[in-house]
Tab-separated table of C-alpha atoms and ligand atoms in Angstrom:
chain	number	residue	atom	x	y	z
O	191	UNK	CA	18.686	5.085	28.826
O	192	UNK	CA	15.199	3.323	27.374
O	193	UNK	CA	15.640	2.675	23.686
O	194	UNK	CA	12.602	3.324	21.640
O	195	UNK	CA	11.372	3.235	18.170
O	196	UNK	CA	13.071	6.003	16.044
O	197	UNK	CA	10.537	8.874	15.054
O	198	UNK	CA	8.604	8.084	11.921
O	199	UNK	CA	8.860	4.301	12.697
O	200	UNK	CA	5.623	2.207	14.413
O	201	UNK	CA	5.203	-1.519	15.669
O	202	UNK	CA	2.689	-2.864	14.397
O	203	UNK	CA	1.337	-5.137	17.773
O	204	UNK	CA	-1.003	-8.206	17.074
O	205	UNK	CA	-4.218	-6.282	17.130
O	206	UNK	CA	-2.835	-4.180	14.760
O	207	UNK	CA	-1.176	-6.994	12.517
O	208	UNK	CA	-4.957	-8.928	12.299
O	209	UNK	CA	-6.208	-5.762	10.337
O	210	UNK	CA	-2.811	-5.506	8.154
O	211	UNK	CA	-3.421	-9.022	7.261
O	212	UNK	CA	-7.019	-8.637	5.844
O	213	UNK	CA	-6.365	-5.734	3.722
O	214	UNK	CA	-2.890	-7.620	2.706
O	215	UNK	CA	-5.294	-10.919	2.247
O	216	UNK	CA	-7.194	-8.750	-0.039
O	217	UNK	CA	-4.741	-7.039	-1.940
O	218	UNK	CA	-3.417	-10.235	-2.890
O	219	UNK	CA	-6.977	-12.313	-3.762
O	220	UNK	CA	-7.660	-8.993	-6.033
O	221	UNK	CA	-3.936	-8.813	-8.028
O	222	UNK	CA	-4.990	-12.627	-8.897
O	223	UNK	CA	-8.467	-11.473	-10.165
O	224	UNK	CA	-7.179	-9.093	-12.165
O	225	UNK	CA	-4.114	-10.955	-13.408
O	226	UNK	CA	-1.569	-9.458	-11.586
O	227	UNK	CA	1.639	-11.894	-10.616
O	228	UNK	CA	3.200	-10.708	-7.128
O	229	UNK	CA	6.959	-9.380	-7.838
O	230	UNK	CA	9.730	-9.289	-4.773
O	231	UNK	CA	13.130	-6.351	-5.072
O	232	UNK	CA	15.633	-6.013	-1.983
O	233	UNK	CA	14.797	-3.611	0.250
O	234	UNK	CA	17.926	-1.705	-0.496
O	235	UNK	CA	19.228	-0.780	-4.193
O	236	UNK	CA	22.217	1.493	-5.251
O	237	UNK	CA	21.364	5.316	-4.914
O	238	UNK	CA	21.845	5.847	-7.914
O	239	UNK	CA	19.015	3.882	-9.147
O	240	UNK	CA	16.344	6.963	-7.763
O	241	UNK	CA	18.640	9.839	-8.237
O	242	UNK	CA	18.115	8.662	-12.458
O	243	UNK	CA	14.635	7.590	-12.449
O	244	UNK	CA	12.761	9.909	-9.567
O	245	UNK	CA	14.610	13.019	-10.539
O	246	UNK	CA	17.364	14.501	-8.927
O	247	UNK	CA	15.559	17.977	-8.576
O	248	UNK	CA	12.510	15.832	-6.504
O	249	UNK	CA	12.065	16.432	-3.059
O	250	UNK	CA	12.709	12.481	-2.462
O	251	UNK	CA	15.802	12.379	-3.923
O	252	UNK	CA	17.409	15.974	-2.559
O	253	UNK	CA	15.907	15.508	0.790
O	254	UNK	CA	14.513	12.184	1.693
O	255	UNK	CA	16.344	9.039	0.177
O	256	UNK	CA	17.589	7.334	3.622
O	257	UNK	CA	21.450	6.350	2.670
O	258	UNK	CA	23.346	3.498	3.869
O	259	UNK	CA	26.867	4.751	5.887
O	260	UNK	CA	27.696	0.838	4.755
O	261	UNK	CA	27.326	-2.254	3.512
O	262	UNK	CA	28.301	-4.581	6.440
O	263	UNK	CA	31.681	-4.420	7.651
O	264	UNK	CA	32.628	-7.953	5.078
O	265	UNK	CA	31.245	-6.278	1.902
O	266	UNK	CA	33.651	-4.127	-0.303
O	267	UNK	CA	30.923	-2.080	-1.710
O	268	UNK	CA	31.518	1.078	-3.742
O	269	UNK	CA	28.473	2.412	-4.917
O	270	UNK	CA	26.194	4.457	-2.302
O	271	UNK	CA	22.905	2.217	-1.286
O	272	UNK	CA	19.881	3.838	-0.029
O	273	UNK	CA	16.704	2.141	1.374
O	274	UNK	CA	13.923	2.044	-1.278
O	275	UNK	CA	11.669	4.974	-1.133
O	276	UNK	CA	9.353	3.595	-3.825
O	277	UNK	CA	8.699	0.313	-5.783
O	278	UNK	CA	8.645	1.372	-9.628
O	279	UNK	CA	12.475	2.067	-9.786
O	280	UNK	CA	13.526	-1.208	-8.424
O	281	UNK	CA	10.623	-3.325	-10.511
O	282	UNK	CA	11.750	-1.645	-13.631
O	283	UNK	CA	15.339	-2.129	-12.615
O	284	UNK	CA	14.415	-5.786	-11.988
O	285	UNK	CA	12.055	-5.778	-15.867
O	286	UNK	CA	15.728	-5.209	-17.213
O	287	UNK	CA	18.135	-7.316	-15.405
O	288	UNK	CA	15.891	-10.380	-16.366
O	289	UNK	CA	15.542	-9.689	-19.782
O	290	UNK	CA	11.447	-9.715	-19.208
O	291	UNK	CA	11.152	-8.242	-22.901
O	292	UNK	CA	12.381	-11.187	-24.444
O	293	UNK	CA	10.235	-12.934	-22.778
O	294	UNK	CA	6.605	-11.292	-22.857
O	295	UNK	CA	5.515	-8.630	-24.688
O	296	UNK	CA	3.780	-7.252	-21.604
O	297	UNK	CA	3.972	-8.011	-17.751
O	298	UNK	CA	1.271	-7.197	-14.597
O	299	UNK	CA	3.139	-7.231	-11.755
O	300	UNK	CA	1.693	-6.336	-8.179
O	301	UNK	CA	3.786	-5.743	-4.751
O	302	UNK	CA	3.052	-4.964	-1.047
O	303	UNK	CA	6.041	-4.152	1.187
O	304	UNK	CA	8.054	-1.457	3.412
O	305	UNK	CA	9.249	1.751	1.791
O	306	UNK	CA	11.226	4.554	3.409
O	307	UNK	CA	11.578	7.818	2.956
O	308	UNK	CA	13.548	10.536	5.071
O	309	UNK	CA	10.377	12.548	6.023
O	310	UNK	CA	9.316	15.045	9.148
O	311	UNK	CA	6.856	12.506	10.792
O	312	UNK	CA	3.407	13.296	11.009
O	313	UNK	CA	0.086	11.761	11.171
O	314	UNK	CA	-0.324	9.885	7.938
O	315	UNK	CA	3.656	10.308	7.601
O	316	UNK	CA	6.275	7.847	8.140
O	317	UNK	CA	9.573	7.601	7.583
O	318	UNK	CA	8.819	3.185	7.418
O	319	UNK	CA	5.863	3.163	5.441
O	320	UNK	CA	4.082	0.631	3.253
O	321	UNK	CA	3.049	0.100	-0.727
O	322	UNK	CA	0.617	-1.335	-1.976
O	323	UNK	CA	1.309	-1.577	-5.561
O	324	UNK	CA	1.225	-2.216	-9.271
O	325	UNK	CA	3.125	-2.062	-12.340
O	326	UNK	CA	2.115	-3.353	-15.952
O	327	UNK	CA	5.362	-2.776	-18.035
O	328	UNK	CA	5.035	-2.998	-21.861
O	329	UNK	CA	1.945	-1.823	-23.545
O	330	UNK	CA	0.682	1.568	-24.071
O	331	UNK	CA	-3.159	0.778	-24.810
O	332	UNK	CA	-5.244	3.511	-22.681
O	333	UNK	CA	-7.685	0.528	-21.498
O	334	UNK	CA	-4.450	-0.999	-18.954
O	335	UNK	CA	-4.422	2.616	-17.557
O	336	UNK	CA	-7.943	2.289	-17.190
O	337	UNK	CA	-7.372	-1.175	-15.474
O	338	UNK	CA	-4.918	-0.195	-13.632
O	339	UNK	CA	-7.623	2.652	-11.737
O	340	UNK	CA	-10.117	0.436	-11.857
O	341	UNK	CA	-7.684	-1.969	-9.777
O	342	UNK	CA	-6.975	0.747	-6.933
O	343	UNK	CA	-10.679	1.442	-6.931
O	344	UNK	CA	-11.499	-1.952	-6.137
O	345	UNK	CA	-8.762	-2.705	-3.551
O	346	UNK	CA	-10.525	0.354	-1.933
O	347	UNK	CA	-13.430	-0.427	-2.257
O	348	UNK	CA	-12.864	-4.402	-1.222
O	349	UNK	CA	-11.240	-2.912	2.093
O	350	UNK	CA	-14.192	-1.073	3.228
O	351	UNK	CA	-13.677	2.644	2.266
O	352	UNK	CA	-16.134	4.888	1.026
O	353	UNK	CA	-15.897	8.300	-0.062
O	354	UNK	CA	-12.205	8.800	-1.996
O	355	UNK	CA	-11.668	11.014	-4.957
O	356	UNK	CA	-9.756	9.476	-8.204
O	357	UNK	CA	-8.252	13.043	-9.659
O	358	UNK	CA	-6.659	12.328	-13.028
O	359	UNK	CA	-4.896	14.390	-15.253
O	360	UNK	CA	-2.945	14.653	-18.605
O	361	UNK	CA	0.864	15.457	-18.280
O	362	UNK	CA	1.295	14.311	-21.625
O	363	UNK	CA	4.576	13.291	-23.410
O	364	UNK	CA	8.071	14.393	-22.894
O	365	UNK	CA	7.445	16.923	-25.502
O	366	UNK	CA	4.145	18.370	-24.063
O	367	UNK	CA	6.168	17.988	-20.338
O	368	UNK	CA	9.020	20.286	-21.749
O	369	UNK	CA	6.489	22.587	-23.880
O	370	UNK	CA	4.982	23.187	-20.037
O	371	UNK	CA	7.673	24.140	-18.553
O	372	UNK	CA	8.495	26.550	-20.816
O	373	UNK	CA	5.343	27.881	-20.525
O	374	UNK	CA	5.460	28.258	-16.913
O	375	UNK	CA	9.197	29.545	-16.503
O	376	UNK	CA	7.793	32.462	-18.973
O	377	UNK	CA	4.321	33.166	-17.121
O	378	UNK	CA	5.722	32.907	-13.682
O	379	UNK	CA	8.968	34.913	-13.788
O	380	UNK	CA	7.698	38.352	-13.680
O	381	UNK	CA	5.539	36.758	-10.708
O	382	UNK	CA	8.577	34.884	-9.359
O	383	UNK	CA	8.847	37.429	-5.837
O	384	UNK	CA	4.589	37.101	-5.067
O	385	UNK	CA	5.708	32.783	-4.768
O	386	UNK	CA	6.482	30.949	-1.348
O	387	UNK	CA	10.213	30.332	-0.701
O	388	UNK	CA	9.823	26.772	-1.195
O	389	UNK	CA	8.031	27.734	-5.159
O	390	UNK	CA	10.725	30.072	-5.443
O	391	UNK	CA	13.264	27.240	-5.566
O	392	UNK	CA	10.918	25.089	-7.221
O	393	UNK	CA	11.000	27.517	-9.981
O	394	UNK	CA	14.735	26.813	-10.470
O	395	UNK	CA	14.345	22.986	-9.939
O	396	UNK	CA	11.322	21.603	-10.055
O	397	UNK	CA	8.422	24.350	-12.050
O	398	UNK	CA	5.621	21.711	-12.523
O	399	UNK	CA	5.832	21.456	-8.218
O	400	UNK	CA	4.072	25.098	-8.135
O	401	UNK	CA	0.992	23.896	-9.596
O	402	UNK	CA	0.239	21.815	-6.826
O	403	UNK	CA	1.564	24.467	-4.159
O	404	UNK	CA	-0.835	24.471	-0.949
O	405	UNK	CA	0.473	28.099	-0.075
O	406	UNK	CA	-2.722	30.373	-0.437
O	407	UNK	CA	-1.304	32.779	-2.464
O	408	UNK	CA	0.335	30.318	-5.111
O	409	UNK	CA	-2.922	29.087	-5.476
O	410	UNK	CA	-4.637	32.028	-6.468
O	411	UNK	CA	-1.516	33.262	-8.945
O	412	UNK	CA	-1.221	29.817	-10.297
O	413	UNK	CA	-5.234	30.379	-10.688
O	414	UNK	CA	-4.519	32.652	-13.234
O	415	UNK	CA	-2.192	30.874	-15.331
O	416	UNK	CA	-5.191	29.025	-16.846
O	417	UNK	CA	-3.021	25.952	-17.520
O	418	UNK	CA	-5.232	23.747	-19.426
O	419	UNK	CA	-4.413	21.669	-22.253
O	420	UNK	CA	-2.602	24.357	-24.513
O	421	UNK	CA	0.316	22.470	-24.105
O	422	UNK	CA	-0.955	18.756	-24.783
O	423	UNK	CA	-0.451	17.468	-28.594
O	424	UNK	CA	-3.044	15.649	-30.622
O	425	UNK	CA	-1.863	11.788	-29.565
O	426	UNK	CA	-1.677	12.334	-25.593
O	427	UNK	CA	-5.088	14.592	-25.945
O	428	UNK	CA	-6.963	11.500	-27.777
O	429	UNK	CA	-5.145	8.812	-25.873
O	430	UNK	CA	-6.394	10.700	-22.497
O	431	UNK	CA	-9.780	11.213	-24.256
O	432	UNK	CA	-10.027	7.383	-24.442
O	433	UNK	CA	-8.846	6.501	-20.901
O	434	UNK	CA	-11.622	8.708	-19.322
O	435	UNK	CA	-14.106	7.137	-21.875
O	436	UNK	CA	-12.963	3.598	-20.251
O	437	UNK	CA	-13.137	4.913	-16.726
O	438	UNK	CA	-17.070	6.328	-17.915
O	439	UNK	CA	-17.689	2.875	-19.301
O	440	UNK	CA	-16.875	1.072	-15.986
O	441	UNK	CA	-18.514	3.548	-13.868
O	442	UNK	CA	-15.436	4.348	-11.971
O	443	UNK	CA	-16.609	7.947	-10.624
O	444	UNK	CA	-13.446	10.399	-11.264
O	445	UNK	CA	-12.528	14.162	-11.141
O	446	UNK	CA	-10.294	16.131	-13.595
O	447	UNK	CA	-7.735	17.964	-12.070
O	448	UNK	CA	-5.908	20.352	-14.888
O	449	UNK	CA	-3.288	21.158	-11.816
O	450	UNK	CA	-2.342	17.767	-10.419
O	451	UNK	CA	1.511	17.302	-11.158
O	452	UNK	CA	2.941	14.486	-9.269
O	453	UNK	CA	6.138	14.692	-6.959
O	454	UNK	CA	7.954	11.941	-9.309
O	455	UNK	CA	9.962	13.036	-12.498
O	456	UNK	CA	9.138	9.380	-14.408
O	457	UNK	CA	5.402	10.545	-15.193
O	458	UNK	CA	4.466	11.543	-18.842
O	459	UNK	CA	0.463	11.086	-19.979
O	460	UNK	CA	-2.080	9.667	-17.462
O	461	UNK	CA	-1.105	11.026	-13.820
O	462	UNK	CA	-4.274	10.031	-11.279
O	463	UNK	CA	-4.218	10.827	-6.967
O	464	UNK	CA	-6.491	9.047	-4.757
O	465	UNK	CA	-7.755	11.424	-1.969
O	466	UNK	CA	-9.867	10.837	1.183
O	467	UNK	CA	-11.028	14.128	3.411
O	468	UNK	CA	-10.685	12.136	6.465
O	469	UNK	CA	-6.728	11.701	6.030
O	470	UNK	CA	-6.091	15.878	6.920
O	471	UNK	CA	-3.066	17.373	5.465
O	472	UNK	CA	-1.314	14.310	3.632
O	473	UNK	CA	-4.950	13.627	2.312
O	474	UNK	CA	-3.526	11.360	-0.653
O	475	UNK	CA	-4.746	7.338	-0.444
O	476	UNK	CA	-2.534	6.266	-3.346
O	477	UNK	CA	-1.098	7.484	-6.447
O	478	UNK	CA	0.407	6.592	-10.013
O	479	UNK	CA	0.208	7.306	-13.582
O	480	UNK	CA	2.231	6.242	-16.724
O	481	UNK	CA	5.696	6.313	-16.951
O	482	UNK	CA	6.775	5.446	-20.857
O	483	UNK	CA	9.990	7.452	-20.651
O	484	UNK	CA	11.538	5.136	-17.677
O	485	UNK	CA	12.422	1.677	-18.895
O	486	UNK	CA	14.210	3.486	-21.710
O	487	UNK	CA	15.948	6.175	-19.421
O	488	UNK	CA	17.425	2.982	-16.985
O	489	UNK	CA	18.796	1.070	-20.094
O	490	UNK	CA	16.299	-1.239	-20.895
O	491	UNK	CA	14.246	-1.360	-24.417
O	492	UNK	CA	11.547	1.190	-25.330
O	493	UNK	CA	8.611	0.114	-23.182
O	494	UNK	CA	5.847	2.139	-22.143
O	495	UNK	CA	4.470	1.879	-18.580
O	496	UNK	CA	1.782	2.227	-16.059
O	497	UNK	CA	1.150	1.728	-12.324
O	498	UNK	CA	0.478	2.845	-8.729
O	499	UNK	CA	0.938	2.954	-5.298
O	500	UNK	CA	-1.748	2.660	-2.427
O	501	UNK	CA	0.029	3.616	1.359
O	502	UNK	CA	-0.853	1.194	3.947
O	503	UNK	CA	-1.301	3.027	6.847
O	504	UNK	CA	-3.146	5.647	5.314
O	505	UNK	CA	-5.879	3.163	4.350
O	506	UNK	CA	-5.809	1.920	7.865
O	507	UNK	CA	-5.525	5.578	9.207
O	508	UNK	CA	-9.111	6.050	6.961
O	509	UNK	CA	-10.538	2.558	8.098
O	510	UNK	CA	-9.689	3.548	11.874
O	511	UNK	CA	-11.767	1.342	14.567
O	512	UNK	CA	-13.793	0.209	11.911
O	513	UNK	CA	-12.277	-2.931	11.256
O	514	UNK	CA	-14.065	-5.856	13.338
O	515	UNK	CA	-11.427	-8.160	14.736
O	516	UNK	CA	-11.486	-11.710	12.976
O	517	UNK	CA	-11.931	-14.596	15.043
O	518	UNK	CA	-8.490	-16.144	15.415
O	519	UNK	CA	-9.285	-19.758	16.929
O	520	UNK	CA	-11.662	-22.170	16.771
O	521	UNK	CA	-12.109	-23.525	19.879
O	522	UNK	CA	-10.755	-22.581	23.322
O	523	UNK	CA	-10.582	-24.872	26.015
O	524	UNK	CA	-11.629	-24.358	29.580
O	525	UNK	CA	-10.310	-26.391	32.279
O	526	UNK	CA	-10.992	-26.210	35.709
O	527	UNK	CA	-8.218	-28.326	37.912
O	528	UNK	CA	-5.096	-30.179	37.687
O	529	UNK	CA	-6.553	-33.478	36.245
O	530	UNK	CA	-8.725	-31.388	34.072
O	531	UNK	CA	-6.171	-29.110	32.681
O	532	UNK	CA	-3.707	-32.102	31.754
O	533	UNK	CA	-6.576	-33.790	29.783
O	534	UNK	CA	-6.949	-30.355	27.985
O	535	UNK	CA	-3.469	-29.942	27.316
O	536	UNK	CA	-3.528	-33.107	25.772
O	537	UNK	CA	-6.837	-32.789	23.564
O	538	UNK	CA	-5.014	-29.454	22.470
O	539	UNK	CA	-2.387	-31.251	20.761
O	540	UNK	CA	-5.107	-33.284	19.571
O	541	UNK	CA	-7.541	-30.424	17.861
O	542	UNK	CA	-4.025	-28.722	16.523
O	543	UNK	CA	-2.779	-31.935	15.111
O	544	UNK	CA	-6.565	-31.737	13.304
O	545	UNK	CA	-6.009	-28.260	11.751
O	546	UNK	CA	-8.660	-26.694	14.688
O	547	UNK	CA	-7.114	-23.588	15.989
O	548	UNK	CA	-7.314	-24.245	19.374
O	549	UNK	CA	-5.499	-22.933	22.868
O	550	UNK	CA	-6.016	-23.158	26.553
O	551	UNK	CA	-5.160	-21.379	29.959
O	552	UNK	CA	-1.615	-22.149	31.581
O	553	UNK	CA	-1.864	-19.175	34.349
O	554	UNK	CA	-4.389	-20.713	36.415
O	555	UNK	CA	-7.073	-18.050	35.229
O	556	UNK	CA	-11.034	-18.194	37.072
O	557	UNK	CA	-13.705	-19.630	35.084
O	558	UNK	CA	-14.589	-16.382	34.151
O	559	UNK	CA	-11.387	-14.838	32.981
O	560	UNK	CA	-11.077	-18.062	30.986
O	561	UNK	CA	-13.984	-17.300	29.272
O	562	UNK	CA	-13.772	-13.367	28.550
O	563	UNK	CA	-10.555	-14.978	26.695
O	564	UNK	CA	-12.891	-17.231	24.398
O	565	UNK	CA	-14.520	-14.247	23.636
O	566	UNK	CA	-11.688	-12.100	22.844
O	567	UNK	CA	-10.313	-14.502	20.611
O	568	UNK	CA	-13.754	-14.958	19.002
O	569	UNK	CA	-13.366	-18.486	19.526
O	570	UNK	CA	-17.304	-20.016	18.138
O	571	UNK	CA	-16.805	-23.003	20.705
O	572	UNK	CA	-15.443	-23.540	24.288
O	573	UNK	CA	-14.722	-27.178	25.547
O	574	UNK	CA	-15.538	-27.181	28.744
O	575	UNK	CA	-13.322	-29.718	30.962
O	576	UNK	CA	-13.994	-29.893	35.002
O	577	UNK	CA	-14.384	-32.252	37.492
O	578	UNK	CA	-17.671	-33.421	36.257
O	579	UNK	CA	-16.146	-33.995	32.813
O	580	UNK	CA	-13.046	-36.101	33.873
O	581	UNK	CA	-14.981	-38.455	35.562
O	582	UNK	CA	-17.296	-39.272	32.987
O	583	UNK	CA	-14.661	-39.054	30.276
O	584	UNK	CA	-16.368	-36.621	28.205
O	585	UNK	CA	-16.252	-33.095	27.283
O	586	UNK	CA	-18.593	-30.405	27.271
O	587	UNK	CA	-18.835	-28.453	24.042
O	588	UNK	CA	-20.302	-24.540	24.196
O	589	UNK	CA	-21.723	-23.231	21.320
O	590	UNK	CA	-20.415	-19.471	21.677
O	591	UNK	CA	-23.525	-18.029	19.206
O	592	UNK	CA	-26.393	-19.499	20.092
O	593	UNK	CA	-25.128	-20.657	24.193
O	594	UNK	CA	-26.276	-24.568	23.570
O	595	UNK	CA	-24.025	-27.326	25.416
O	596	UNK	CA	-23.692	-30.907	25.054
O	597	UNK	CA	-21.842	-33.580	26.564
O	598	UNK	CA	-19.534	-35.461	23.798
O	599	UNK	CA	-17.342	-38.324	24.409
O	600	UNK	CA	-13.754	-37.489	23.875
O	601	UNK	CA	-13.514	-40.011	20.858
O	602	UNK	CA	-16.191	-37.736	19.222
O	603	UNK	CA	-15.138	-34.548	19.697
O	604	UNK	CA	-12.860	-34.091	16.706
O	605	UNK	CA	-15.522	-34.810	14.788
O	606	UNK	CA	-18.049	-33.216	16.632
O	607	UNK	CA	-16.107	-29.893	15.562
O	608	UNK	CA	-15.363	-30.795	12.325
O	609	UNK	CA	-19.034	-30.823	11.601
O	610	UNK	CA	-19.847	-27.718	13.414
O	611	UNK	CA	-17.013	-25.416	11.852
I	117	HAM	P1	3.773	8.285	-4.146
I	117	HAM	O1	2.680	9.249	-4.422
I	117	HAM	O2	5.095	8.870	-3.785
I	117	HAM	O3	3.909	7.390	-5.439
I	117	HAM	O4	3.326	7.289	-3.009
I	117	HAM	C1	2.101	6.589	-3.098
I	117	HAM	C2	1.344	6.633	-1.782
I	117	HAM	O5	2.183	6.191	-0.719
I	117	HAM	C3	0.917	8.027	-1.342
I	117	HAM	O6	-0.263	8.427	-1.991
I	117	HAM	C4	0.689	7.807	0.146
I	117	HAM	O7	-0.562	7.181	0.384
I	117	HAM	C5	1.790	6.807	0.498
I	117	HAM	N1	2.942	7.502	1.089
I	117	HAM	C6	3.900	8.188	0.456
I	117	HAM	N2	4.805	8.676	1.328
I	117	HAM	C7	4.415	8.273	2.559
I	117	HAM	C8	4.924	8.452	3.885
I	117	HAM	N3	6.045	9.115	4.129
I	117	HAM	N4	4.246	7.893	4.912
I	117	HAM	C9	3.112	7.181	4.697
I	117	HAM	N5	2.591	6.977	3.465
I	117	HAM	C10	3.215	7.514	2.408
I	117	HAM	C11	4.865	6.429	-5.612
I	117	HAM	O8	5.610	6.059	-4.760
I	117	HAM	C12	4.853	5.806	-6.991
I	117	HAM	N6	5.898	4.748	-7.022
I	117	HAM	C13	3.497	5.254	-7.361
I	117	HAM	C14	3.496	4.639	-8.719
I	117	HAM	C15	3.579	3.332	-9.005
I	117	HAM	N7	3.463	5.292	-9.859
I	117	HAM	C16	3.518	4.425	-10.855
I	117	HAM	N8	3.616	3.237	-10.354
């Protein structure tokens, strides 16, 4: 039987892996802008690490977390490992192990890698899915949450797409969280049978979930709730005041959302979604808010914290065909003949050993099949080598813009190049 990829996975083939690169590129040239020092965490951690810091009652950790059956057969390994199905556990995990608080009294750290998460597949839904991320662990001034959106809105922006919503709410803090839920166990239990079986458990585990219910009719009794701010205490209402007021003072357009509860347990204060109309049902670009709760709950010091997440294929779900292929060599050379293609093959080692991207033909290909391959690879100039050329020891260089040809002596053709590219 034909193996093939397990549901929820993709390969990502080299047409595919030019566009990854760019937006990767660009992730990366942005987290230096703004200060942000790349972090690596294994791919796997112990289970127990999300069950404490996502929530046990979350739909990640009940359903999704992808566990290991083992270690590898050599490893005596107790504890229960699961694939990472976020980055903020692990970096915080990572904050404490090092000691980072002794060492700076605030970090910026950025990440881009695979995350996995038991899902149904669907479009914009994969069980092997990629982060692109942030975490600033240690200060609780509202301008780093404002730095922090004004980072995902420029990685959006920077990667070409237009029309995304930033929706932004106040959860508050622990307090306000647990003054909430209070509020909502007591509004919504008389109303408890009108709710959609999967509200109806989230009542038990998981009450903030209903707010952001898709089902029709939770929508229209959460509706009339009114859930605004009654719950939020003086601090968390100014400190949300003043990250708003930073978001006005950049320009960084944003929506809020009284209703948007996020699918994490670590969030207290600033909680923000990223949305794009063209995604369909899993419409959300990114996500993140402030966690100051988490450093605490996992052992470490008292150290408040912001960040978020941007998924990968969603952005290139959004950016579609859009993306115009980059040119990958510099030159390609066309030979015509035996004697011709051996004196290619060897300026090829010669352009590579120059830093020129450079490749040639080894299946014989016509003329023109050679050259719908220059094109393809975007290549800006073709060295032309036939008969002609090999007995006049030259080459013939082919401007691919503007169509001009010369004839340049093989001692000048490195440079010739050089100067050109
Ligand atoms: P999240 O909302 O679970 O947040 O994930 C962030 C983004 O990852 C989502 O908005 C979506 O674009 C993408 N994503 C999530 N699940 C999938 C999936 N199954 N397939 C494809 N893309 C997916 C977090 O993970 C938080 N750690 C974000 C954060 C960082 N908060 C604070 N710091």
């Amino acid at each position: 039987m034909k193996i093939i990829a397990t549901r929820g996975t993709k390969d990502s083939l080299p047409s595919e892996v030019q566009a990854w690169q760019l937006i990767e590129e660009k992730a990366r040239t942005l987290f230096k802008i703004f200060g942000y020092n790349e972090i690596r965490t294994p791919i796997f951690e112990q289970q127990a690490l999300f069950e404490r810091s996502l929530g046990r009652s979350t739909d990640i950790v009940q359903k999704q977390l992808i566990s290991l059956q083992s270690a590898g057969k050599d490893v005596k390994e107790e504890k229960k490992l699961a694939l990472r199905p976020e980055g903020t556990a692990p970096i915080v995990r990572a904050y404490i192990e090092h000691n980072i608080d002794k060492k700076e009294k605030y970090v910026k750290y950025g990440y881009v890698g695979p995350m996995f998460r038991g899902e149904r597949p669907q479009k914009g839904r994969l069980r092997q899915f990629h982060h692109i991320g942030v975490e600033v662990i240690g200060s609780n001034n509202s301008y780093v949450d404002v730095e922090v959106i004004a980072l995902a809105y420029n990685l959006l922006m920077s990667f070409g797409i237009n029309g995304f919503q930033i929706k932004i709410n106040n959860l508050g803090c622990a307090k306000d969280k647990l003054k909430l839920s209070t509020i909502l166990k007591k509004l919504l239990k008389v109303r408890k049978d009108e709710l959609c079986e999967l509200c109806k458990d989230r009542f038990e585990r998981n009450v903030f979930r209903i707010l952001d219910c898709k089902n029709k009719d939770c929508i229209a009794i959460v509706k009339e709730l009114k859930i605004e701010e009654q719950h939020i205490c003086d601090d968390c209402s100014n400190y949300f005041r003043s990250v708003l007021d930073g978001l006005r003072q950049l320009s960084i357009p944003f929506e809020v959302s009284p209703l948007l509860v996020r699918g994490l347990d670590y969030y207290t204060r600033t909680v923000f979604e990223i949305t794009h109309d063209a995604l369909g049902s899993q419409d959300a670009l990114g996500a993140g808010g402030r966690y100051d709760n988490l450093v605490k709950e996992l052992g470490g010091p008292e150290k408040p914290a912001v960040g978020f997440a941007l998924g990968l294929e969603r952005i290139l779900l959004v950016l579609g065909d859009q993306q115009d292929a980059e040119a990958y060599l510099d030159v390609y050379v066309v030979t015509l003949g035996e004697e011709a293609f051996k004196k290619g093959f060897s300026l090829l080692q010669v352009l590579r050993s120059n830093g020129i991207a450079s490749d040639l033909d080894y299946e014989n290909a016509s003329l023109k099949k050679q050259m719908s391959r220059a094109s393809k690879a975007k290549a800006p100039f073709v060295i032309l080598l036939g008969e002609d050329e090999v007995k006049k020891d030259v080459c013939t260089l082919k401007d691919m813009a503007s169509g001009a040809q010369e004839e340049v002596s093989a001692q000048e053709i490195i440079k010739r190049i050089q100067e050109k590219l």
